[in-house]
PDB file of C-alpha atoms in Angstrom:
ATOM      1  CA  SER A   1      -1.889 -14.451 -56.696  1.00  0.00           C
ATOM      2  CA  LYS A   2       1.147 -14.587 -54.398  1.00  0.00           C
ATOM      3  CA  THR A   3      -0.693 -16.936 -52.040  1.00  0.00           C
ATOM      4  CA  PHE A   4      -3.206 -19.740 -52.328  1.00  0.00           C
ATOM      5  CA  THR A   5      -5.285 -21.771 -49.884  1.00  0.00           C
ATOM      6  CA  LYS A   6      -4.544 -25.407 -49.130  1.00  0.00           C
ATOM      7  CA  THR A   7      -7.306 -27.233 -47.289  1.00  0.00           C
ATOM      8  CA  LYS A   8      -6.745 -30.031 -44.775  1.00  0.00           C
ATOM      9  CA  ILE A   9      -9.261 -32.303 -43.134  1.00  0.00           C
ATOM     10  CA  SER A  10      -9.342 -31.479 -39.427  1.00  0.00           C
ATOM     11  CA  GLN A  11     -12.345 -33.734 -38.718  1.00  0.00           C
ATOM     12  CA  HIS A  12     -13.288 -36.736 -40.825  1.00  0.00           C
ATOM     13  CA  THR A  13     -16.710 -38.160 -41.491  1.00  0.00           C
ATOM     14  CA  SER A  14     -17.647 -41.255 -39.494  1.00  0.00           C
ATOM     15  CA  VAL A  15     -18.785 -44.782 -40.313  1.00  0.00           C
ATOM     16  CA  SER A  16     -19.996 -47.420 -37.846  1.00  0.00           C
ATOM     17  CA  THR A  17     -22.198 -50.496 -37.704  1.00  0.00           C
ATOM     18  CA  GLN A  18     -25.859 -49.598 -38.277  1.00  0.00           C
ATOM     19  CA  THR A  19     -28.611 -51.342 -36.345  1.00  0.00           C
ATOM     20  CA  GLU A  20     -31.626 -52.101 -38.499  1.00  0.00           C
ATOM     21  CA  GLY A  21     -34.205 -49.343 -38.206  1.00  0.00           C
ATOM     22  CA  SER A  22     -31.873 -46.899 -36.463  1.00  0.00           C
ATOM     23  CA  ALA A  23     -30.196 -43.805 -37.849  1.00  0.00           C
ATOM     24  CA  VAL A  24     -26.807 -44.209 -39.455  1.00  0.00           C
ATOM     25  CA  THR A  25     -23.792 -42.520 -37.935  1.00  0.00           C
ATOM     26  CA  SER A  26     -23.383 -38.954 -39.117  1.00  0.00           C
ATOM     27  CA  GLN A  27     -20.448 -36.642 -38.514  1.00  0.00           C
ATOM     28  CA  LYS A  28     -19.694 -33.421 -40.332  1.00  0.00           C
ATOM     29  CA  MET A  29     -16.389 -33.119 -42.155  1.00  0.00           C
ATOM     30  CA  THR A  30     -14.419 -30.076 -41.042  1.00  0.00           C
ATOM     31  CA  LEU A  31     -11.783 -28.487 -43.280  1.00  0.00           C
ATOM     32  CA  SER A  32      -9.073 -26.091 -42.180  1.00  0.00           C
ATOM     33  CA  ALA A  33      -7.839 -23.411 -44.589  1.00  0.00           C
ATOM     34  CA  ASN A  34      -4.068 -22.940 -44.748  1.00  0.00           C
ATOM     35  CA  THR A  35      -2.475 -20.044 -46.588  1.00  0.00           C
ATOM     36  CA  VAL A  36       0.530 -21.065 -48.690  1.00  0.00           C
ATOM     37  CA  THR A  37       2.878 -18.343 -49.924  1.00  0.00           C
ATOM     38  CA  LYS A  38       4.658 -18.601 -53.267  1.00  0.00           C
ATOM     39  CA  SER A  39       8.261 -17.462 -53.546  1.00  0.00           C
ATOM     40  CA  THR A  40       9.979 -16.195 -56.684  1.00  0.00           C
ATOM     41  CA  GLN A  41      13.288 -17.805 -57.582  1.00  0.00           C
ATOM     42  CA  ALA A  42      15.259 -15.959 -60.257  1.00  0.00           C
ATOM     43  CA  GLY A  43      18.700 -15.218 -61.606  1.00  0.00           C
ATOM     44  CA  GLY A  44      19.912 -12.970 -64.393  1.00  0.00           C
ATOM     45  CA  VAL A  45      22.966 -11.808 -66.286  1.00  0.00           C
ATOM     46  CA  PHE A  46      24.001  -9.198 -68.857  1.00  0.00           C
ATOM     47  CA  ILE A  47      25.803 -10.417 -71.975  1.00  0.00           C
ATOM     48  CA  SER A  48      27.408  -8.110 -74.520  1.00  0.00           C
ATOM     49  CA  GLN A  49      26.531  -8.323 -78.188  1.00  0.00           C
ATOM     50  CA  GLN A  50      30.194  -9.007 -78.919  1.00  0.00           C
ATOM     51  CA  ASP A  51      30.136 -12.119 -76.732  1.00  0.00           C
ATOM     52  CA  ILE A  52      26.965 -13.256 -78.473  1.00  0.00           C
ATOM     53  CA  ASP A  53      28.472 -12.712 -81.945  1.00  0.00           C
ATOM     54  CA  PHE A  54      32.107 -13.718 -81.505  1.00  0.00           C
ATOM     55  CA  THR A  55      32.227 -16.553 -78.958  1.00  0.00           C
ATOM     56  CA  ALA A  56      33.051 -19.918 -80.521  1.00  0.00           C
ATOM     57  CA  ILE A  57      30.732 -21.763 -78.141  1.00  0.00           C
ATOM     58  CA  PRO A  58      27.377 -19.936 -78.344  1.00  0.00           C
ATOM     59  CA  ALA A  59      27.576 -17.690 -75.283  1.00  0.00           C
ATOM     60  CA  LEU A  60      23.860 -16.985 -75.020  1.00  0.00           C
ATOM     61  CA  GLU A  61      22.960 -20.672 -75.108  1.00  0.00           C
ATOM     62  CA  THR A  62      25.631 -21.440 -72.502  1.00  0.00           C
ATOM     63  CA  ILE A  63      24.295 -18.742 -70.181  1.00  0.00           C
ATOM     64  CA  ILE A  64      20.705 -19.919 -70.546  1.00  0.00           C
ATOM     65  CA  ASN A  65      21.719 -23.526 -69.790  1.00  0.00           C
ATOM     66  CA  ASP A  66      23.680 -22.403 -66.747  1.00  0.00           C
ATOM     67  CA  LEU A  67      20.839 -20.250 -65.419  1.00  0.00           C
ATOM     68  CA  THR A  68      18.471 -23.200 -65.845  1.00  0.00           C
ATOM     69  CA  GLY A  69      20.809 -25.449 -63.873  1.00  0.00           C
ATOM     70  CA  GLU A  70      21.291 -22.909 -61.102  1.00  0.00           C
ATOM     71  CA  TYR A  71      17.530 -22.431 -60.861  1.00  0.00           C
ATOM     72  CA  MET A  72      17.107 -26.186 -60.367  1.00  0.00           C
ATOM     73  CA  ILE A  73      19.798 -26.241 -57.668  1.00  0.00           C
ATOM     74  CA  ARG A  74      18.176 -23.309 -55.873  1.00  0.00           C
ATOM     75  CA  THR A  75      14.658 -24.753 -55.897  1.00  0.00           C
ATOM     76  CA  ASP A  76      16.012 -28.100 -54.665  1.00  0.00           C
ATOM     77  CA  ASP A  77      17.711 -26.223 -51.805  1.00  0.00           C
ATOM     78  CA  VAL A  78      14.514 -24.398 -50.802  1.00  0.00           C
ATOM     79  CA  CYS A  79      12.495 -27.622 -50.948  1.00  0.00           C
ATOM     80  CA  SER A  80      15.122 -29.542 -48.949  1.00  0.00           C
ATOM     81  CA  ASP A  81      15.151 -26.898 -46.209  1.00  0.00           C
ATOM     82  CA  ALA A  82      11.344 -26.936 -46.026  1.00  0.00           C
ATOM     83  CA  LEU A  83      11.240 -30.728 -45.739  1.00  0.00           C
ATOM     84  CA  VAL A  84      13.776 -30.714 -42.905  1.00  0.00           C
ATOM     85  CA  ALA A  85      11.868 -27.934 -41.113  1.00  0.00           C
ATOM     86  CA  ALA A  86       8.604 -29.883 -41.408  1.00  0.00           C
ATOM     87  CA  ALA A  87       9.999 -33.186 -40.122  1.00  0.00           C
ATOM     88  CA  THR A  88       8.986 -34.721 -36.814  1.00  0.00           C
ATOM     89  CA  ALA A  89      11.789 -36.181 -34.703  1.00  0.00           C
ATOM     90  CA  SER A  90      11.277 -39.947 -34.683  1.00  0.00           C
ATOM     91  CA  GLY A  91      13.345 -40.401 -31.549  1.00  0.00           C
ATOM     92  CA  SER A  92      15.350 -43.118 -33.329  1.00  0.00           C
ATOM     93  CA  THR A  93      19.068 -43.164 -34.039  1.00  0.00           C
ATOM     94  CA  TRP A  94      20.886 -45.154 -36.694  1.00  0.00           C
ATOM     95  CA  THR A  95      24.366 -45.848 -35.351  1.00  0.00           C
ATOM     96  CA  PHE A  96      26.352 -47.073 -38.344  1.00  0.00           C
ATOM     97  CA  SER A  97      28.222 -50.313 -37.871  1.00  0.00           C
ATOM     98  CA  GLN A  98      29.345 -51.692 -41.219  1.00  0.00           C
ATOM     99  CA  THR A  99      28.722 -55.386 -40.483  1.00  0.00           C
ATOM    100  CA  ASP A 100      25.720 -54.995 -38.167  1.00  0.00           C
ATOM    101  CA  PRO A 101      22.562 -53.583 -39.805  1.00  0.00           C
ATOM    102  CA  SER A 102      20.323 -54.023 -36.755  1.00  0.00           C
ATOM    103  CA  SER A 103      20.438 -50.324 -35.783  1.00  0.00           C
ATOM    104  CA  LEU A 104      19.381 -49.271 -39.303  1.00  0.00           C
ATOM    105  CA  VAL A 105      16.496 -51.748 -39.428  1.00  0.00           C
ATOM    106  CA  ASP A 106      15.346 -50.725 -35.943  1.00  0.00           C
ATOM    107  CA  ALA A 107      15.369 -47.018 -36.846  1.00  0.00           C
ATOM    108  CA  LEU A 108      13.449 -47.494 -40.102  1.00  0.00           C
ATOM    109  CA  TYR A 109      10.779 -49.669 -38.537  1.00  0.00           C
ATOM    110  CA  ASP A 110      10.418 -47.350 -35.556  1.00  0.00           C
ATOM    111  CA  ALA A 111       9.779 -44.398 -37.891  1.00  0.00           C
ATOM    112  CA  ALA A 112       7.300 -46.489 -39.886  1.00  0.00           C
ATOM    113  CA  ARG A 113       5.478 -47.474 -36.716  1.00  0.00           C
ATOM    114  CA  GLU A 114       5.173 -43.819 -35.678  1.00  0.00           C
ATOM    115  CA  MET A 115       3.460 -43.034 -38.977  1.00  0.00           C
ATOM    116  CA  ALA A 116       1.195 -46.053 -38.957  1.00  0.00           C
ATOM    117  CA  GLU A 117      -0.010 -45.538 -35.396  1.00  0.00           C
ATOM    118  CA  ASP A 118      -1.138 -41.984 -36.138  1.00  0.00           C
ATOM    119  CA  THR A 119      -2.323 -42.222 -39.758  1.00  0.00           C
ATOM    120  CA  ASN A 120      -2.296 -45.830 -41.033  1.00  0.00           C
ATOM    121  CA  TYR A 121       0.118 -44.648 -43.757  1.00  0.00           C
ATOM    122  CA  PHE A 122       3.567 -46.129 -44.314  1.00  0.00           C
ATOM    123  CA  PRO A 123       6.876 -44.755 -45.646  1.00  0.00           C
ATOM    124  CA  THR A 124       7.585 -44.584 -49.360  1.00  0.00           C
ATOM    125  CA  HIS A 125      10.865 -42.604 -49.464  1.00  0.00           C
ATOM    126  CA  ILE A 126      14.148 -41.949 -47.700  1.00  0.00           C
ATOM    127  CA  TYR A 127      15.524 -38.412 -48.151  1.00  0.00           C
ATOM    128  CA  CYS A 128      19.175 -38.091 -47.207  1.00  0.00           C
ATOM    129  CA  SER A 129      22.503 -36.332 -47.593  1.00  0.00           C
ATOM    130  CA  PRO A 130      25.286 -37.910 -49.678  1.00  0.00           C
ATOM    131  CA  ASN A 131      27.182 -39.198 -46.630  1.00  0.00           C
ATOM    132  CA  VAL A 132      24.079 -41.042 -45.383  1.00  0.00           C
ATOM    133  CA  TRP A 133      23.564 -42.532 -48.860  1.00  0.00           C
ATOM    134  CA  GLU A 134      27.178 -43.701 -48.725  1.00  0.00           C
ATOM    135  CA  LYS A 135      26.548 -45.479 -45.426  1.00  0.00           C
ATOM    136  CA  LEU A 136      23.456 -47.173 -46.850  1.00  0.00           C
ATOM    137  CA  GLY A 137      25.532 -48.506 -49.735  1.00  0.00           C
ATOM    138  CA  ARG A 138      28.355 -49.634 -47.449  1.00  0.00           C
ATOM    139  CA  GLN A 139      26.046 -51.420 -44.997  1.00  0.00           C
ATOM    140  CA  LEU A 140      26.965 -55.113 -44.853  1.00  0.00           C
ATOM    141  CA  ASP A 141      25.540 -58.120 -43.074  1.00  0.00           C
ATOM    142  CA  ALA A 142      27.505 -60.231 -40.586  1.00  0.00           C
ATOM    143  CA  SER A 143      29.083 -62.161 -43.484  1.00  0.00           C
ATOM    144  CA  LYS A 144      30.269 -58.899 -45.089  1.00  0.00           C
ATOM    145  CA  ARG A 145      27.815 -59.107 -47.962  1.00  0.00           C
ATOM    146  CA  PRO A 146      26.060 -55.921 -49.142  1.00  0.00           C
ATOM    147  CA  LEU A 147      22.815 -55.568 -47.227  1.00  0.00           C
ATOM    148  CA  PHE A 148      21.184 -54.091 -50.324  1.00  0.00           C
ATOM    149  CA  GLY A 149      22.609 -56.477 -52.890  1.00  0.00           C
ATOM    150  CA  TYR A 150      24.056 -55.247 -56.165  1.00  0.00           C
ATOM    151  CA  VAL A 151      21.558 -56.376 -58.769  1.00  0.00           C
ATOM    152  CA  GLY A 152      23.211 -58.014 -61.775  1.00  0.00           C
ATOM    153  CA  ALA A 153      26.626 -58.383 -60.117  1.00  0.00           C
ATOM    154  CA  ASN A 154      28.709 -61.550 -60.374  1.00  0.00           C
ATOM    155  CA  ASN A 155      29.057 -64.311 -57.784  1.00  0.00           C
ATOM    156  CA  ASN A 156      25.378 -64.205 -56.855  1.00  0.00           C
ATOM    157  CA  ILE A 157      25.680 -60.880 -55.024  1.00  0.00           C
ATOM    158  CA  ASN A 158      22.284 -59.634 -56.033  1.00  0.00           C
ATOM    159  CA  THR A 159      18.904 -58.559 -54.715  1.00  0.00           C
ATOM    160  CA  ASN A 160      17.609 -59.923 -51.452  1.00  0.00           C
ATOM    161  CA  GLY A 161      14.603 -59.509 -49.236  1.00  0.00           C
ATOM    162  CA  LEU A 162      15.867 -56.210 -47.826  1.00  0.00           C
ATOM    163  CA  GLY A 163      16.194 -54.445 -51.181  1.00  0.00           C
ATOM    164  CA  GLY A 164      18.700 -54.038 -53.963  1.00  0.00           C
ATOM    165  CA  SER A 165      20.943 -51.627 -55.851  1.00  0.00           C
ATOM    166  CA  THR A 166      22.335 -51.547 -59.389  1.00  0.00           C
ATOM    167  CA  GLY A 167      25.526 -49.927 -58.100  1.00  0.00           C
ATOM    168  CA  LEU A 168      26.703 -46.349 -57.609  1.00  0.00           C
ATOM    169  CA  ASN A 169      23.458 -44.820 -58.817  1.00  0.00           C
ATOM    170  CA  TYR A 170      21.546 -43.353 -55.913  1.00  0.00           C
ATOM    171  CA  ASN A 171      18.053 -43.708 -57.367  1.00  0.00           C
ATOM    172  CA  SER A 172      18.453 -47.442 -57.968  1.00  0.00           C
ATOM    173  CA  MET A 173      18.689 -48.262 -54.254  1.00  0.00           C
ATOM    174  CA  ASN A 174      15.551 -49.342 -52.405  1.00  0.00           C
ATOM    175  CA  PRO A 175      16.237 -50.177 -48.748  1.00  0.00           C
ATOM    176  CA  LEU A 176      13.243 -52.138 -47.427  1.00  0.00           C
ATOM    177  CA  GLY A 177      11.385 -51.092 -50.583  1.00  0.00           C
ATOM    178  CA  LEU A 178      11.839 -47.341 -49.998  1.00  0.00           C
ATOM    179  CA  GLU A 179      12.893 -45.038 -52.833  1.00  0.00           C
ATOM    180  CA  VAL A 180      16.038 -43.069 -51.980  1.00  0.00           C
ATOM    181  CA  VAL A 181      16.332 -39.348 -52.784  1.00  0.00           C
ATOM    182  CA  VAL A 182      19.806 -37.838 -52.285  1.00  0.00           C
ATOM    183  CA  SER A 183      20.666 -34.136 -52.293  1.00  0.00           C
ATOM    184  CA  ASN A 184      23.798 -32.263 -51.279  1.00  0.00           C
ATOM    185  CA  ASN A 185      21.465 -29.482 -50.162  1.00  0.00           C
ATOM    186  CA  PHE A 186      20.703 -31.605 -47.092  1.00  0.00           C
ATOM    187  CA  ALA A 187      23.104 -31.021 -44.212  1.00  0.00           C
ATOM    188  CA  SER A 188      25.529 -33.843 -43.473  1.00  0.00           C
ATOM    189  CA  GLY A 189      23.839 -36.626 -41.525  1.00  0.00           C
ATOM    190  CA  THR A 190      20.307 -35.818 -42.694  1.00  0.00           C
ATOM    191  CA  MET A 191      17.994 -38.832 -42.959  1.00  0.00           C
ATOM    192  CA  ILE A 192      14.237 -38.447 -43.309  1.00  0.00           C
ATOM    193  CA  VAL A 193      11.713 -41.216 -43.849  1.00  0.00           C
ATOM    194  CA  ALA A 194       8.452 -39.989 -45.352  1.00  0.00           C
ATOM    195  CA  HIS A 195       5.148 -40.997 -46.866  1.00  0.00           C
ATOM    196  CA  THR A 196       5.334 -39.075 -50.150  1.00  0.00           C
ATOM    197  CA  PRO A 197       3.830 -41.153 -52.978  1.00  0.00           C
ATOM    198  CA  LYS A 198       4.047 -39.171 -56.196  1.00  0.00           C
ATOM    199  CA  GLY A 199       0.791 -37.558 -57.258  1.00  0.00           C
ATOM    200  CA  SER A 200      -1.132 -38.872 -54.259  1.00  0.00           C
ATOM    201  CA  PRO A 201      -3.474 -36.671 -52.195  1.00  0.00           C
ATOM    202  CA  THR A 202      -2.206 -38.522 -49.105  1.00  0.00           C
ATOM    203  CA  SER A 203       1.382 -37.314 -49.590  1.00  0.00           C
ATOM    204  CA  ALA A 204       2.768 -35.820 -46.376  1.00  0.00           C
ATOM    205  CA  PHE A 205       4.646 -33.068 -48.220  1.00  0.00           C
ATOM    206  CA  SER A 206       3.722 -31.042 -51.295  1.00  0.00           C
ATOM    207  CA  PHE A 207       5.979 -29.071 -53.629  1.00  0.00           C
ATOM    208  CA  TYR A 208       4.379 -26.654 -56.077  1.00  0.00           C
ATOM    209  CA  GLU A 209       6.308 -25.178 -58.984  1.00  0.00           C
ATOM    210  CA  ASP A 210       5.544 -22.922 -61.932  1.00  0.00           C
ATOM    211  CA  ILE A 211       8.647 -22.595 -64.138  1.00  0.00           C
ATOM    212  CA  ARG A 212       8.262 -19.440 -66.197  1.00  0.00           C
ATOM    213  CA  GLY A 213      11.597 -19.770 -67.967  1.00  0.00           C
ATOM    214  CA  ILE A 214      13.539 -17.119 -69.847  1.00  0.00           C
ATOM    215  CA  MET A 215      12.815 -13.388 -69.908  1.00  0.00           C
ATOM    216  CA  SER A 216      15.150 -11.155 -71.920  1.00  0.00           C
ATOM    217  CA  ASN A 217      15.468  -7.683 -73.362  1.00  0.00           C
ATOM    218  CA  GLU A 218      18.002  -5.859 -75.524  1.00  0.00           C
ATOM    219  CA  ASP A 219      19.976  -2.952 -74.087  1.00  0.00           C
ATOM    220  CA  ALA A 220      20.749  -0.650 -77.029  1.00  0.00           C
ATOM    221  CA  GLU A 221      22.809   1.792 -74.953  1.00  0.00           C
ATOM    222  CA  LEU A 222      25.168  -0.902 -73.615  1.00  0.00           C
ATOM    223  CA  LEU A 223      24.893  -3.027 -76.777  1.00  0.00           C
ATOM    224  CA  GLY A 224      23.923  -6.288 -75.191  1.00  0.00           C
ATOM    225  CA  ARG A 225      21.123  -8.334 -73.723  1.00  0.00           C
ATOM    226  CA  ASN A 226      19.765  -8.873 -70.214  1.00  0.00           C
ATOM    227  CA  VAL A 227      18.688 -12.483 -69.617  1.00  0.00           C
ATOM    228  CA  THR A 228      16.708 -13.750 -66.621  1.00  0.00           C
ATOM    229  CA  PHE A 229      15.433 -17.217 -65.701  1.00  0.00           C
ATOM    230  CA  TYR A 230      12.680 -17.400 -63.099  1.00  0.00           C
ATOM    231  CA  GLY A 231       9.879 -19.433 -61.582  1.00  0.00           C
ATOM    232  CA  TYR A 232       7.493 -19.626 -58.631  1.00  0.00           C
ATOM    233  CA  ILE A 233       7.567 -22.311 -55.953  1.00  0.00           C
ATOM    234  CA  ALA A 234       5.809 -23.174 -52.701  1.00  0.00           C
ATOM    235  CA  THR A 235       5.901 -26.025 -50.186  1.00  0.00           C
ATOM    236  CA  PHE A 236       3.398 -27.361 -47.686  1.00  0.00           C
ATOM    237  CA  ALA A 237       3.618 -30.035 -45.000  1.00  0.00           C
ATOM    238  CA  ASN A 238       0.306 -31.866 -45.168  1.00  0.00           C
ATOM    239  CA  ILE A 239       1.004 -34.520 -42.502  1.00  0.00           C
ATOM    240  CA  PRO A 240       4.126 -33.699 -40.434  1.00  0.00           C
ATOM    241  CA  VAL A 241       3.937 -36.962 -38.470  1.00  0.00           C
ATOM    242  CA  CYS A 242       4.508 -38.786 -41.772  1.00  0.00           C
ATOM    243  CA  ILE A 243       7.834 -36.974 -42.197  1.00  0.00           C
ATOM    244  CA  GLN A 244      10.101 -38.710 -39.669  1.00  0.00           C
ATOM    245  CA  ALA A 245      13.669 -37.535 -39.064  1.00  0.00           C
ATOM    246  CA  ILE A 246      16.158 -40.204 -37.986  1.00  0.00           C
ATOM    247  CA  THR A 247      19.331 -39.186 -36.159  1.00  0.00           C
ATOM    248  CA  THR A 248      22.488 -40.690 -37.670  1.00  0.00           C
ATOM    249  CA  ALA A 249      25.706 -41.420 -35.852  1.00  0.00           C
TER     250      ALA A 249
END
């Protein structure tokens, strides 16, 4: 099917204190049905039999590897755009000042408060563009020490209560305990704080993917082979208020 139904709870059940001998609280759960549309992501190329037979570096293998990589870049782009479109404006701005982290801390906690007030969930991830990741890494305290200390570095510059980093590796940084996800498919200045625990039904954003892989056929008339890599993806914003966009300056 090109579509599927994603259910969301629009009215929860209810629990309250029961007085002995009286009926317990009862409230029907109501579910809303949301139609999610799958999109097909694909790319293909024709390769001559001569290139397959005579190229020193196996041409067919190179093409397949490249198609696989381009498919991954494309699906990341689609997912990034959907996450940005689903985000709720937090109303907070992080104005970068290299030796004053107060604006960053204020913005992160304000976004977390917005989530908690509405859902009782808290952030798990920061999604950002490379230039925002750079600012996170360059953020210092008033004594010009890295705010997110470099774990394992010399001279006792290491982890602290605000988080740590093992260096220039984006997925090792954890500002205030949040996992950082960086993509150049985000526009410059993008910073989103979200509740997206992996594999959890409470995740605010869902990404569905069915990688079908390689499809190929020989073309006897042109003496070559057509090669295609494809897959199906879909996204869904389960709890938009738990996807908070922070303005950066």
